[in-house]
C-alpha positions as semicolon CSV with decimal commas, in nm:
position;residue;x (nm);y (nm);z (nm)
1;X;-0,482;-1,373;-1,007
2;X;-0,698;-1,589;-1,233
3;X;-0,635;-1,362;-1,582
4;X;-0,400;-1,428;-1,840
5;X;-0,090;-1,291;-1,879
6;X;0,140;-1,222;-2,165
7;X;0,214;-1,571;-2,225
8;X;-0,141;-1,658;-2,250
9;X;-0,135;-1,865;-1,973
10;X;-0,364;-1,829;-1,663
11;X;-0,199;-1,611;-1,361
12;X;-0,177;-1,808;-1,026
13;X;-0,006;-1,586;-0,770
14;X;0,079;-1,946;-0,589
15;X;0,284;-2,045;-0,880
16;X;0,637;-1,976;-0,912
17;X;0,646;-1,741;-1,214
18;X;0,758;-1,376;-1,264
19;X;0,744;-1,112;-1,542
20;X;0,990;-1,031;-1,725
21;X;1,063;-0,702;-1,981
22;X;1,256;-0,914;-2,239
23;X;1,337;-1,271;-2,147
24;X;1,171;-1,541;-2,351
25;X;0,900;-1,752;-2,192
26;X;0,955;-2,002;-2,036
27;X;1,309;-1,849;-1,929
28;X;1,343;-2,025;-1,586
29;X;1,550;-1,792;-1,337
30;X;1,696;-1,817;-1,009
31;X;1,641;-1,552;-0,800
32;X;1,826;-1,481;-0,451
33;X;1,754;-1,256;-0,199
34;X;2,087;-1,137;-0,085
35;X;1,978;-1,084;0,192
36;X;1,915;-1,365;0,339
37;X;2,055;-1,583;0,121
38;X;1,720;-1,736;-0,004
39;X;1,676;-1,843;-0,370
40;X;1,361;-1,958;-0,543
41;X;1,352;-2,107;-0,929
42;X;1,059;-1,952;-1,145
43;X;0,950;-1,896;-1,496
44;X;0,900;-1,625;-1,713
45;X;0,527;-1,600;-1,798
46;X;0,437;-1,241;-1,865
47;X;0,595;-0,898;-1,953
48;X;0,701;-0,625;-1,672
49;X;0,721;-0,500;-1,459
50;X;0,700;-0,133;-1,669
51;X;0,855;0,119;-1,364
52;X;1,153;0,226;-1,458
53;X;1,463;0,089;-1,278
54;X;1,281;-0,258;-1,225
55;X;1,362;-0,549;-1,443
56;X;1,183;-0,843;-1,217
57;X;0,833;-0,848;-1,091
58;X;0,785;-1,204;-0,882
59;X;0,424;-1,397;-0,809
60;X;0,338;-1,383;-0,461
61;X;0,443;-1,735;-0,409
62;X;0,780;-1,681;-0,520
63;X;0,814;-1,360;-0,331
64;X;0,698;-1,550;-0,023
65;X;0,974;-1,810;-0,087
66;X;1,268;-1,520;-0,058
67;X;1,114;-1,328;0,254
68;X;1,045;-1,024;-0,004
69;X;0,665;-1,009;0,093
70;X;0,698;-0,742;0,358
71;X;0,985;-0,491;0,187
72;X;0,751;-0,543;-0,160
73;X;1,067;-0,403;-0,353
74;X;1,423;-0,518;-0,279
75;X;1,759;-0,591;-0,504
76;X;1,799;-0,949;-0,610
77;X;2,048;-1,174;-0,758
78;X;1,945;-1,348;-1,089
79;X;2,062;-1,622;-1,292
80;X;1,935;-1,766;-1,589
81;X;1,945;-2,132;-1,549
82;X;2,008;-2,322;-1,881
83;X;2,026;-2,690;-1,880
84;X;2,412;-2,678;-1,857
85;X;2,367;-2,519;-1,551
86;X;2,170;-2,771;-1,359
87;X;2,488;-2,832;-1,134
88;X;2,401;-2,465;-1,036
89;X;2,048;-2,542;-1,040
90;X;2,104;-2,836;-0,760
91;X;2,394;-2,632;-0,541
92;X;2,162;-2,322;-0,462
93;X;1,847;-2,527;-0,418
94;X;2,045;-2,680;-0,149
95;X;2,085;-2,349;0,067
């Protein structure tokens, strides 16, 4: 919290961003907890997570959000959300 990350951009753990290995910044993902069920939009600011077999690594906020504080590493659902998916955007936000 409070250093920069890849991007350049300040880290805020509150914020709903995540790292990513390869997406672009600025990607913005939606990311379900199957779960439960419980999605949460973020943005790629910053590169990782670098353990093998993980491809996602999600603030603290946005982990909150999904009920994935406690298990600290779970499978998840992703989409990339491009703006010809904001119909997609709207219907999980509304779960």
């Amino acid at each position: 919290h409070g250093r920069k990350t890849a991007s350049g951009e300040v880290y805020d753990q509150y914020a709903l961003t995540c790292a990513h290995k390869s997406l672009p910044f600025d990607t913005k993902l939606i990311v379900t907890n199957p779960t439960n069920g419980k999605t949460v939009e973020v943005r790629v600011n910053d590169r990782g997570p670098f353990t093998r077999g993980r491809d996602l690594d999600l603030s603290y906020q946005a982990a909150k959000e999904i009920d994935l504080i406690l298990p600290g590493v779970a499978p998840v659902e992703v989409v990339i959300v491009h703006p010809e998916n904001d119909s997609l955007r709207d219907d999980l936000a509304s779960r």
